[in-house]
Amino acid sequence: MAPRPVLKTAFLGLLLCASAALMLTGSSNFAYAATSKRAKRAKAEAAVAAAPSAADTILSALNVKTLIADEPNARLTELGDLSDSEDTRTRLYLSPSHQKAAALIKKWMTGAGLEVTTDAVGNVRGRINGNGTTAVSSSSKAKTSNKSKVPKRWITGSHFDVVPDGGEFFLLLFFIFKEREEVRERESEKKTSSFSQPFFSTQPQTHPPKTPGAFDGALGIVLSIAAVEATVAEAAVAKGLITNRQLSKALASGKRVADLVPRRDIEGSLLSKGIEVIAFADQEGARFGVPMASSKAVVGTYESEGLLKGVDSRGKTVAQALKEADPRGEFSSFADSAIRADEVEGYVEAHIEQYDKLERIGSPVGIVTAVAGTTVMHVSVRSGDEKATVLAMSHAASVPMAARGDPVPAVAEAVLALEKRCKEDAKGAPHGVLCGVHFVTLDPNSPLNIPSGANFTVTVASTSDSSRRLVVDNIVKDLDEICKKRKLACQVRCCWW
């Protein structure tokens, strides 16, 4: 299948990222800088014959298109094809396809002129030091009393893990457009046929095709790398280190900017601020149940929060999975993975919108004004005593309703209470509180047994920490009251914030 054209939103987001990165060079003459014809003639007449022309000091439109449109689009396709499943797009943390994606991202970062490392939890990190403001490196501070300094840097990037059945746009837009298409088809069928369609279908349910180019997370990584490479190329052309013709030939032959410009020039004179692109390995939390876990390695709290003890559905711990993924011990230590706040100039990320608001208002791009924090709670509901447990595991067609210690109605009541809390307690939050219930399991899960236990996960997200904590506290109280009323035992394992 041919790569689909890059989306308008993706393209504009890329331009914004590239423009932000270009500001780091202190240069204002990007490819499309407007200059009057008269000014151009006067400048040309004043230039000596040996001086480079304006065309050789500004990145050409052809090279801009290659670096920040054509290649990112192709890379989204290439990265999107890496999946744990042949039928759907799934790329779980440290899975085989996840490690292939990491290797691919390393290759792209290296080509852009970034110095690439893999940190303690598998985040792929590419960095270019600038020549401006400095800050003490946490890693060097631990190793030497001289406190060698490194430039402050901008950080950008996104994540490359994908939730199960993660479609091209995280499934959401697929279903929006699919629903509209099905509505149009039904309307058309009504006009041409007098037969009504059955409500139930014997045909198996189908998933979205594994089409090229997953954008969730991958978009921010690909655009960041492209912006860095375009930044380096623009600065190198402006300083006369390479020409547009040399760059065009190199890109056409499969070479990268890093093949043309020595690292000492990239870090020594081209950038006043450093840049670090981080491809976060575990943002979704789909395997070990903790969203945004890999970010905690960057801020230095991963070990202290006990995340290495996390267990996946097959009983494997995070520590075991990391050891398997890094058998030679090449990943950085946790101490070297952490970044202090005073080492960072700022953070910027391009991401797809996982809703349809921009589409509805006709806007191709939007600016994020707030970031939501998330709390994850694991809840277990079980029969209250041994006799109730025996009855609960009995035949569903023989035990009277009054004698059952069935946890399922308690779960249903808890879900409704959660929904009510998230509406009522969120009135003071600027963007509300978003709540969800996930991973509902029953034990045993049989149509003829009354379950003796039920487990589920609750997520609470809000841009207001106080509103989120209020909802979490009230949910825990509601669960306790529901279980006491039904004579069940509830356990809440909480919390990841």
Short mmCIF file of C-alpha atoms in Angstrom, two decimals:
data_model
loop_
_atom_site.label_atom_id
_atom_site.label_comp_id
_atom_site.label_asym_id
_atom_site.label_seq_id
_atom_site.Cartn_x
_atom_site.Cartn_y
_atom_site.Cartn_z
CA MET A 1 0.00 0.00 0.00
CA ALA A 2 1.36 3.41 -0.91
CA PRO A 3 2.08 5.82 1.97
CA ARG A 4 -0.84 8.14 2.58
CA PRO A 5 -0.13 11.88 2.15
CA VAL A 6 0.93 13.57 5.33
CA LEU A 7 -2.05 15.10 7.13
CA LYS A 8 -2.52 18.83 7.20
CA THR A 9 -2.46 18.72 10.99
CA ALA A 10 0.73 16.67 10.98
CA PHE A 11 2.37 18.94 8.42
CA LEU A 12 1.51 22.14 10.28
CA GLY A 13 2.56 20.57 13.55
CA LEU A 14 5.87 19.69 11.92
CA LEU A 15 6.36 23.25 10.73
CA LEU A 16 5.69 24.54 14.22
CA CYS A 17 8.22 22.13 15.72
CA ALA A 18 10.79 22.96 13.06
CA SER A 19 10.27 26.67 13.56
CA ALA A 20 10.67 26.32 17.33
CA ALA A 21 13.86 24.35 16.89
CA LEU A 22 15.21 26.84 14.36
CA MET A 23 14.95 29.59 16.96
CA LEU A 24 17.68 27.80 18.89
CA THR A 25 20.21 28.78 16.23
CA GLY A 26 19.44 32.47 16.65
CA SER A 27 18.80 32.57 12.91
CA SER A 28 15.75 34.27 11.46
CA ASN A 29 16.31 33.49 7.77
CA PHE A 30 14.34 30.31 7.19
CA ALA A 31 13.61 29.03 3.67
CA TYR A 32 10.67 31.28 3.05
CA ALA A 33 12.04 34.57 4.39
CA ALA A 34 10.49 37.37 2.40
CA THR A 35 12.90 39.82 0.81
CA SER A 36 12.00 42.42 -1.80
CA LYS A 37 13.49 42.13 -5.28
CA ARG A 38 15.16 45.50 -4.89
CA ALA A 39 16.85 44.43 -1.65
CA LYS A 40 18.01 41.24 -3.28
CA ARG A 41 19.57 43.12 -6.21
CA ALA A 42 21.31 45.57 -3.88
CA LYS A 43 22.65 42.73 -1.76
CA ALA A 44 23.87 40.83 -4.81
CA GLU A 45 25.65 43.89 -6.21
CA ALA A 46 27.39 44.50 -2.89
CA ALA A 47 28.59 40.93 -2.53
CA VAL A 48 32.03 39.98 -3.74
CA ALA A 49 32.29 37.36 -6.44
CA ALA A 50 33.64 34.71 -4.08
CA ALA A 51 30.88 35.17 -1.52
CA PRO A 52 28.07 32.58 -1.49
CA SER A 53 24.77 33.61 -3.04
CA ALA A 54 21.57 34.00 -1.02
CA ALA A 55 20.39 30.70 -2.46
CA ASP A 56 23.36 29.01 -0.77
CA THR A 57 22.78 30.56 2.66
CA ILE A 58 19.11 29.62 3.01
CA LEU A 59 17.83 26.05 3.03
CA SER A 60 16.17 25.44 -0.33
CA ALA A 61 12.46 24.69 -0.59
CA LEU A 62 13.28 21.28 -2.07
CA ASN A 63 15.45 20.31 0.90
CA VAL A 64 12.87 21.66 3.34
CA LYS A 65 10.19 19.53 1.68
CA THR A 66 12.42 16.45 1.81
CA LEU A 67 13.46 16.88 5.43
CA ILE A 68 10.21 17.96 7.04
CA ALA A 69 7.51 16.45 4.82
CA ASP A 70 8.49 13.57 2.55
CA GLU A 71 10.81 11.70 4.88
CA PRO A 72 8.70 12.05 8.05
CA ASN A 73 5.70 10.72 6.14
CA ALA A 74 7.68 7.68 4.98
CA ARG A 75 9.03 7.13 8.48
CA LEU A 76 5.56 7.14 10.00
CA THR A 77 4.69 4.36 7.58
CA GLU A 78 7.83 2.38 8.42
CA LEU A 79 7.37 2.73 12.17
CA GLY A 80 3.65 2.02 11.95
CA ASP A 81 4.26 -1.35 10.33
CA LEU A 82 6.09 -2.66 13.41
CA SER A 83 3.51 -4.52 15.48
CA ASP A 84 3.24 -7.47 17.86
CA SER A 85 0.18 -8.61 15.92
CA GLU A 86 -0.31 -9.31 12.22
CA ASP A 87 -3.94 -8.19 12.26
CA THR A 88 -3.91 -5.11 14.47
CA ARG A 89 -1.41 -2.52 15.59
CA THR A 90 -0.02 -3.39 19.01
CA ARG A 91 3.46 -2.51 20.29
CA LEU A 92 3.82 -3.26 23.98
CA TYR A 93 6.73 -2.07 26.09
CA LEU A 94 9.92 -4.14 25.50
CA SER A 95 8.19 -6.56 23.10
CA PRO A 96 10.09 -7.69 19.97
CA SER A 97 8.39 -5.10 17.75
CA HIS A 98 9.01 -2.45 20.41
CA GLN A 99 12.74 -3.20 20.35
CA LYS A 100 12.77 -3.08 16.54
CA ALA A 101 11.12 0.33 16.73
CA ALA A 102 13.79 1.48 19.19
CA ALA A 103 16.55 0.40 16.78
CA LEU A 104 14.87 2.26 13.92
CA ILE A 105 14.53 5.44 15.98
CA LYS A 106 18.22 5.22 16.98
CA LYS A 107 19.17 5.08 13.30
CA TRP A 108 17.11 8.18 12.49
CA MET A 109 18.47 10.11 15.46
CA THR A 110 22.05 9.30 14.52
CA GLY A 111 21.45 10.49 10.96
CA ALA A 112 20.12 13.80 12.26
CA GLY A 113 23.37 14.46 14.12
CA LEU A 114 22.17 13.47 17.58
CA GLU A 115 24.34 11.53 20.03
CA VAL A 116 22.16 8.53 20.89
CA THR A 117 21.87 6.56 24.13
CA THR A 118 19.33 4.24 25.72
CA ASP A 119 18.47 5.04 29.32
CA ALA A 120 17.73 2.73 32.25
CA VAL A 121 14.17 1.90 31.17
CA GLY A 122 14.67 1.76 27.41
CA ASN A 123 13.89 5.36 26.46
CA VAL A 124 15.81 6.21 23.27
CA ARG A 125 17.48 9.59 23.73
CA GLY A 126 19.30 11.69 21.16
CA ARG A 127 21.16 14.82 22.18
CA ILE A 128 23.08 17.74 20.72
CA ASN A 129 24.83 20.12 23.10
CA GLY A 130 24.63 23.83 22.38
CA ASN A 131 27.26 26.46 23.02
CA GLY A 132 25.26 28.81 25.26
CA THR A 133 23.95 28.77 28.84
CA THR A 134 25.31 25.92 30.96
CA ALA A 135 24.09 23.87 33.89
CA VAL A 136 25.70 21.20 36.05
CA SER A 137 25.02 17.71 34.75
CA SER A 138 23.55 15.37 37.36
CA SER A 139 25.63 12.47 36.05
CA SER A 140 28.89 14.42 36.02
CA LYS A 141 28.11 15.85 39.47
CA ALA A 142 27.95 12.34 40.85
CA LYS A 143 31.27 11.37 39.29
CA THR A 144 33.46 14.38 39.91
CA SER A 145 33.79 17.29 42.29
CA ASN A 146 34.76 19.61 39.43
CA LYS A 147 31.12 19.77 38.37
CA SER A 148 31.79 19.87 34.64
CA LYS A 149 29.09 21.88 32.95
CA VAL A 150 26.79 21.08 30.04
CA PRO A 151 24.56 23.49 28.12
CA LYS A 152 20.93 23.80 29.08
CA ARG A 153 18.74 22.14 26.50
CA TRP A 154 15.30 22.00 25.01
CA ILE A 155 13.58 18.61 25.27
CA THR A 156 11.12 17.27 22.71
CA GLY A 157 9.77 13.90 21.57
CA SER A 158 6.94 11.51 22.38
CA HIS A 159 6.35 7.78 22.95
CA PHE A 160 6.66 4.72 20.70
CA ASP A 161 4.68 2.08 22.59
CA VAL A 162 1.18 1.38 21.22
CA VAL A 163 -1.87 0.10 23.10
CA PRO A 164 -3.49 -3.17 21.95
CA ASP A 165 -5.51 -2.57 18.79
CA GLY A 166 -4.00 0.91 18.54
CA GLY A 167 -5.12 2.08 15.13
CA GLU A 168 -3.74 4.74 12.88
CA PHE A 169 -5.28 7.49 15.00
CA PHE A 170 -5.62 5.46 18.19
CA LEU A 171 -8.80 4.03 16.65
CA LEU A 172 -10.91 7.06 17.50
CA LEU A 173 -11.00 8.81 14.17
CA PHE A 174 -11.38 5.46 12.40
CA PHE A 175 -14.65 4.81 14.18
CA ILE A 176 -15.84 8.38 13.64
CA PHE A 177 -15.32 8.18 9.89
CA LYS A 178 -16.43 4.53 9.73
CA GLU A 179 -19.70 5.40 11.46
CA ARG A 180 -20.34 8.21 9.00
CA GLU A 181 -19.58 5.88 6.11
CA GLU A 182 -21.96 3.21 7.45
CA VAL A 183 -24.70 5.80 7.91
CA ARG A 184 -24.32 6.88 4.29
CA GLU A 185 -24.38 3.24 3.15
CA ARG A 186 -27.55 2.54 5.14
CA GLU A 187 -29.25 5.58 3.71
CA SER A 188 -28.27 4.45 0.23
CA GLU A 189 -29.57 0.92 0.86
CA LYS A 190 -32.92 2.27 2.05
CA LYS A 191 -33.35 3.98 -1.28
CA THR A 192 -32.54 0.86 -3.33
CA SER A 193 -33.92 -2.02 -1.25
CA SER A 194 -37.13 -2.78 0.60
CA PHE A 195 -35.51 -5.45 2.77
CA SER A 196 -34.53 -4.50 6.30
CA GLN A 197 -31.13 -5.53 7.60
CA PRO A 198 -30.95 -7.84 10.66
CA PHE A 199 -29.85 -6.24 13.92
CA PHE A 200 -27.45 -9.09 14.66
CA SER A 201 -24.95 -10.32 12.14
CA THR A 202 -23.37 -13.77 11.81
CA GLN A 203 -20.32 -12.21 10.20
CA PRO A 204 -17.22 -12.01 12.45
CA GLN A 205 -16.29 -8.59 13.76
CA THR A 206 -13.39 -7.01 11.95
CA HIS A 207 -10.70 -4.63 13.19
CA PRO A 208 -9.34 -1.64 11.33
CA PRO A 209 -6.76 -2.76 8.75
CA LYS A 210 -3.10 -2.47 9.73
CA THR A 211 -2.59 0.46 7.42
CA PRO A 212 0.72 2.32 7.22
CA GLY A 213 1.52 5.17 9.54
CA ALA A 214 0.45 5.13 13.19
CA PHE A 215 0.45 8.70 14.45
CA ASP A 216 -0.15 8.34 18.19
CA GLY A 217 3.22 9.02 19.82
CA ALA A 218 5.16 8.23 16.65
CA LEU A 219 4.22 11.59 15.17
CA GLY A 220 5.97 13.53 17.93
CA ILE A 221 9.14 11.45 17.62
CA VAL A 222 9.37 11.62 13.84
CA LEU A 223 8.62 15.35 13.72
CA SER A 224 11.17 16.10 16.45
CA ILE A 225 13.94 14.24 14.66
CA ALA A 226 13.01 15.92 11.39
CA ALA A 227 13.00 19.35 13.04
CA VAL A 228 16.46 18.75 14.51
CA GLU A 229 17.91 17.57 11.21
CA ALA A 230 16.36 20.51 9.35
CA THR A 231 17.71 22.86 12.03
CA VAL A 232 21.24 21.50 11.69
CA ALA A 233 21.03 21.55 7.89
CA GLU A 234 19.73 25.14 7.80
CA ALA A 235 22.47 26.35 10.13
CA ALA A 236 25.16 24.45 8.22
CA VAL A 237 24.03 25.93 4.90
CA ALA A 238 23.83 29.43 6.40
CA LYS A 239 27.40 29.15 7.69
CA GLY A 240 28.70 27.78 4.40
CA LEU A 241 29.64 24.35 5.75
CA ILE A 242 27.56 22.66 3.03
CA THR A 243 25.59 23.77 -0.01
CA ASN A 244 22.00 23.01 -0.91
CA ARG A 245 23.24 21.01 -3.90
CA GLN A 246 25.48 18.86 -1.71
CA LEU A 247 22.63 18.30 0.72
CA SER A 248 20.17 17.36 -2.03
CA LYS A 249 22.59 14.84 -3.53
CA ALA A 250 23.37 13.36 -0.14
CA LEU A 251 19.71 12.91 0.80
CA ALA A 252 18.94 11.40 -2.61
CA SER A 253 21.73 8.84 -2.14
CA GLY A 254 20.58 7.80 1.33
CA LYS A 255 23.08 9.86 3.31
CA ARG A 256 22.11 12.11 6.19
CA VAL A 257 23.07 15.57 7.42
CA ALA A 258 25.34 13.96 10.02
CA ASP A 259 27.37 12.43 7.17
CA LEU A 260 28.14 15.93 5.85
CA VAL A 261 28.58 18.00 9.00
CA PRO A 262 31.12 16.97 11.69
CA ARG A 263 29.78 16.68 15.23
CA ARG A 264 32.27 19.27 16.49
CA ASP A 265 30.68 21.82 14.14
CA ILE A 266 27.14 20.84 15.14
CA GLU A 267 27.81 21.21 18.87
CA GLY A 268 30.50 23.88 18.64
CA SER A 269 28.96 26.60 16.53
CA LEU A 270 25.58 25.77 15.02
CA LEU A 271 23.30 25.70 18.07
CA SER A 272 23.23 28.14 20.96
CA LYS A 273 20.93 25.86 22.97
CA GLY A 274 21.14 22.10 23.30
CA ILE A 275 18.38 19.79 22.05
CA GLU A 276 17.40 16.38 23.40
CA VAL A 277 14.86 14.21 21.62
CA ILE A 278 13.37 11.53 23.87
CA ALA A 279 11.45 8.58 22.46
CA PHE A 280 9.63 7.44 25.60
CA ALA A 281 9.42 3.65 25.80
CA ASP A 282 6.45 3.16 28.14
CA GLN A 283 3.89 5.93 28.11
CA GLU A 284 0.68 3.95 27.66
CA GLY A 285 1.27 1.54 30.57
CA ALA A 286 -0.51 -1.20 28.62
CA ARG A 287 1.84 -3.97 29.71
CA PHE A 288 2.64 -3.23 33.36
CA GLY A 289 -0.34 -1.04 34.22
CA VAL A 290 1.39 2.25 35.04
CA PRO A 291 0.85 5.04 32.49
CA MET A 292 3.74 7.42 31.75
CA ALA A 293 6.10 5.13 33.67
CA SER A 294 9.15 5.79 31.51
CA SER A 295 8.89 9.52 32.16
CA LYS A 296 9.62 8.78 35.82
CA ALA A 297 13.12 7.59 34.85
CA VAL A 298 13.76 11.00 33.29
CA VAL A 299 12.70 12.87 36.44
CA GLY A 300 14.49 10.40 38.72
CA THR A 301 11.62 8.73 40.62
CA TYR A 302 11.31 5.36 38.86
CA GLU A 303 13.21 3.29 41.42
CA SER A 304 11.83 5.07 44.48
CA GLU A 305 8.26 4.42 43.33
CA GLY A 306 8.96 0.70 43.11
CA LEU A 307 8.10 0.41 39.45
CA LEU A 308 10.74 -2.26 38.79
CA LYS A 309 8.50 -4.65 40.75
CA GLY A 310 5.56 -4.18 38.36
CA VAL A 311 4.21 -7.43 36.90
CA ASP A 312 2.62 -8.08 33.49
CA SER A 313 -0.18 -10.52 32.68
CA ARG A 314 2.32 -13.39 32.34
CA GLY A 315 3.91 -12.81 35.73
CA LYS A 316 7.09 -11.19 34.45
CA THR A 317 8.42 -8.19 36.34
CA VAL A 318 9.68 -4.96 34.83
CA ALA A 319 13.17 -5.75 36.13
CA GLN A 320 13.14 -9.12 34.35
CA ALA A 321 11.87 -7.63 31.11
CA LEU A 322 14.58 -4.95 31.17
CA LYS A 323 17.29 -7.56 31.75
CA GLU A 324 16.04 -9.56 28.75
CA ALA A 325 15.93 -6.45 26.58
CA ASP A 326 19.45 -5.42 27.62
CA PRO A 327 21.47 -8.63 28.04
CA ARG A 328 24.82 -6.81 27.56
CA GLY A 329 24.10 -4.11 30.12
CA GLU A 330 24.29 -1.26 27.60
CA PHE A 331 21.41 0.76 29.02
CA SER A 332 22.39 3.79 31.11
CA SER A 333 22.10 3.72 34.89
CA PHE A 334 19.16 5.32 36.65
CA ALA A 335 21.46 8.04 37.99
CA ASP A 336 22.63 8.96 34.49
CA SER A 337 19.07 8.77 33.11
CA ALA A 338 17.66 11.47 35.40
CA ILE A 339 17.57 15.14 34.38
CA ARG A 340 17.42 18.00 36.87
CA ALA A 341 15.03 20.86 36.26
CA ASP A 342 17.84 23.43 36.02
CA GLU A 343 19.33 21.53 33.08
CA VAL A 344 16.21 22.07 30.98
CA GLU A 345 15.31 25.15 28.95
CA GLY A 346 11.82 23.88 28.13
CA TYR A 347 9.77 21.03 26.69
CA VAL A 348 7.72 20.91 23.47
CA GLU A 349 5.82 17.99 21.94
CA ALA A 350 3.73 17.51 18.82
CA HIS A 351 0.87 15.04 19.20
CA ILE A 352 -2.28 14.08 17.39
CA GLU A 353 -5.57 15.14 18.91
CA GLN A 354 -7.32 12.08 20.31
CA TYR A 355 -10.77 13.52 19.82
CA ASP A 356 -12.54 15.38 17.03
CA LYS A 357 -12.81 18.91 18.45
CA LEU A 358 -10.33 20.45 16.00
CA GLU A 359 -12.16 18.82 13.12
CA ARG A 360 -15.51 20.12 14.35
CA ILE A 361 -14.27 23.69 14.66
CA GLY A 362 -12.35 23.51 11.39
CA SER A 363 -8.90 24.11 12.89
CA PRO A 364 -5.88 22.15 11.59
CA VAL A 365 -3.80 22.57 14.73
CA GLY A 366 -4.20 23.58 18.36
CA ILE A 367 -1.96 24.56 21.28
CA VAL A 368 -2.16 22.56 24.50
CA THR A 369 -2.82 24.84 27.46
CA ALA A 370 -2.96 22.29 30.29
CA VAL A 371 -1.71 18.77 31.05
CA ALA A 372 -3.76 16.26 33.02
CA GLY A 373 -2.33 14.18 35.85
CA THR A 374 -3.60 10.62 36.21
CA THR A 375 -4.27 8.39 39.20
CA VAL A 376 -4.51 4.61 38.72
CA MET A 377 -6.19 2.38 41.30
CA HIS A 378 -6.42 -1.43 41.25
CA VAL A 379 -9.56 -2.69 43.01
CA SER A 380 -10.34 -6.21 44.22
CA VAL A 381 -13.81 -7.23 45.45
CA ARG A 382 -14.26 -10.67 47.03
CA SER A 383 -16.73 -12.65 49.12
CA GLY A 384 -16.65 -11.58 52.75
CA ASP A 385 -16.19 -14.94 54.53
CA GLU A 386 -15.42 -18.61 53.86
CA LYS A 387 -19.07 -19.71 53.75
CA ALA A 388 -19.94 -16.92 51.35
CA THR A 389 -16.98 -17.86 49.21
CA VAL A 390 -18.19 -21.46 48.95
CA LEU A 391 -21.69 -20.29 48.07
CA ALA A 392 -20.30 -17.78 45.61
CA MET A 393 -18.49 -20.50 43.72
CA SER A 394 -21.65 -22.61 43.55
CA HIS A 395 -23.91 -23.13 40.60
CA ALA A 396 -25.55 -19.94 39.37
CA ALA A 397 -28.84 -21.75 38.74
CA SER A 398 -29.26 -23.15 42.27
CA VAL A 399 -28.13 -20.60 44.88
CA PRO A 400 -30.92 -18.20 45.99
CA MET A 401 -30.30 -14.53 45.32
CA ALA A 402 -30.31 -13.65 49.04
CA ALA A 403 -27.55 -16.17 49.78
CA ARG A 404 -25.12 -15.10 47.11
CA GLY A 405 -21.90 -13.25 47.79
CA ASP A 406 -21.73 -12.11 44.20
CA PRO A 407 -19.19 -9.29 43.72
CA VAL A 408 -20.44 -8.31 40.27
CA PRO A 409 -23.39 -6.16 41.45
CA ALA A 410 -20.96 -4.40 43.78
CA VAL A 411 -18.68 -3.66 40.84
CA ALA A 412 -21.63 -2.33 38.86
CA GLU A 413 -22.66 -0.10 41.77
CA ALA A 414 -19.08 1.12 42.15
CA VAL A 415 -18.89 2.04 38.47
CA LEU A 416 -22.07 4.12 38.73
CA ALA A 417 -20.77 5.78 41.90
CA LEU A 418 -17.54 6.59 40.07
CA GLU A 419 -19.43 8.20 37.23
CA LYS A 420 -21.44 10.31 39.66
CA ARG A 421 -18.36 11.40 41.60
CA CYS A 422 -16.52 12.45 38.47
CA LYS A 423 -19.40 14.69 37.50
CA GLU A 424 -20.26 16.17 40.88
CA ASP A 425 -16.78 16.56 42.39
CA ALA A 426 -15.34 18.00 39.18
CA LYS A 427 -17.31 21.24 39.19
CA GLY A 428 -14.32 23.23 40.40
CA ALA A 429 -11.89 21.78 37.86
CA PRO A 430 -11.29 24.02 34.81
CA HIS A 431 -11.35 21.06 32.40
CA GLY A 432 -13.36 18.63 34.49
CA VAL A 433 -12.33 15.19 35.72
CA LEU A 434 -12.17 12.18 33.41
CA CYS A 435 -12.76 8.74 34.91
CA GLY A 436 -12.61 5.26 33.46
CA VAL A 437 -12.92 1.61 34.45
CA HIS A 438 -10.64 -0.93 32.76
CA PHE A 439 -9.37 -4.53 32.97
CA VAL A 440 -12.52 -5.97 34.56
CA THR A 441 -11.96 -9.67 35.37
CA LEU A 442 -14.05 -12.27 37.23
CA ASP A 443 -12.88 -15.33 39.15
CA PRO A 444 -14.11 -17.79 38.07
CA ASN A 445 -15.31 -16.38 34.77
CA SER A 446 -17.84 -19.03 33.81
CA PRO A 447 -21.47 -18.69 32.69
CA LEU A 448 -22.67 -21.26 35.27
CA ASN A 449 -20.66 -20.08 38.27
CA ILE A 450 -21.22 -17.23 40.65
CA PRO A 451 -17.88 -15.37 40.75
CA SER A 452 -16.10 -15.35 44.09
CA GLY A 453 -14.03 -12.33 43.15
CA ALA A 454 -13.80 -9.44 40.73
CA ASN A 455 -10.92 -7.14 39.86
CA PHE A 456 -10.92 -3.88 37.96
CA THR A 457 -8.77 -0.81 37.43
CA VAL A 458 -9.90 2.80 37.85
CA THR A 459 -8.22 5.79 36.21
CA VAL A 460 -8.91 9.37 37.25
CA ALA A 461 -7.42 12.23 35.23
CA SER A 462 -7.64 16.01 35.62
CA THR A 463 -5.66 19.15 35.06
CA SER A 464 -6.55 20.08 38.66
CA ASP A 465 -4.63 18.03 41.22
CA SER A 466 -6.97 19.05 44.04
CA SER A 467 -10.08 17.98 42.10
CA ARG A 468 -8.46 14.69 41.12
CA ARG A 469 -7.43 13.90 44.69
CA LEU A 470 -10.92 14.77 45.94
CA VAL A 471 -12.48 12.34 43.46
CA VAL A 472 -9.97 9.61 44.37
CA ASP A 473 -10.59 10.01 48.11
CA ASN A 474 -14.37 9.91 47.64
CA ILE A 475 -14.18 6.87 45.35
CA VAL A 476 -12.26 4.96 48.01
CA LYS A 477 -14.92 5.90 50.60
CA ASP A 478 -17.72 4.85 48.23
CA LEU A 479 -16.08 1.47 47.60
CA ASP A 480 -15.75 0.87 51.33
CA GLU A 481 -19.41 1.68 51.94
CA ILE A 482 -20.61 -0.47 49.03
CA CYS A 483 -18.60 -3.48 50.20
CA LYS A 484 -19.71 -3.13 53.83
CA LYS A 485 -23.34 -2.87 52.76
CA ARG A 486 -23.04 -6.04 50.66
CA LYS A 487 -20.81 -7.83 53.21
CA LEU A 488 -17.94 -8.11 50.76
CA ALA A 489 -14.23 -7.53 51.16
CA CYS A 490 -12.74 -4.68 49.14
CA GLN A 491 -9.08 -3.92 48.63
CA VAL A 492 -7.77 -0.85 46.83
CA ARG A 493 -4.17 -0.80 45.70
CA CYS A 494 -3.39 2.82 45.14
CA CYS A 495 -1.98 4.87 43.64
CA TRP A 496 0.14 6.06 40.72
CA TRP A 497 -0.17 9.79 40.27
#
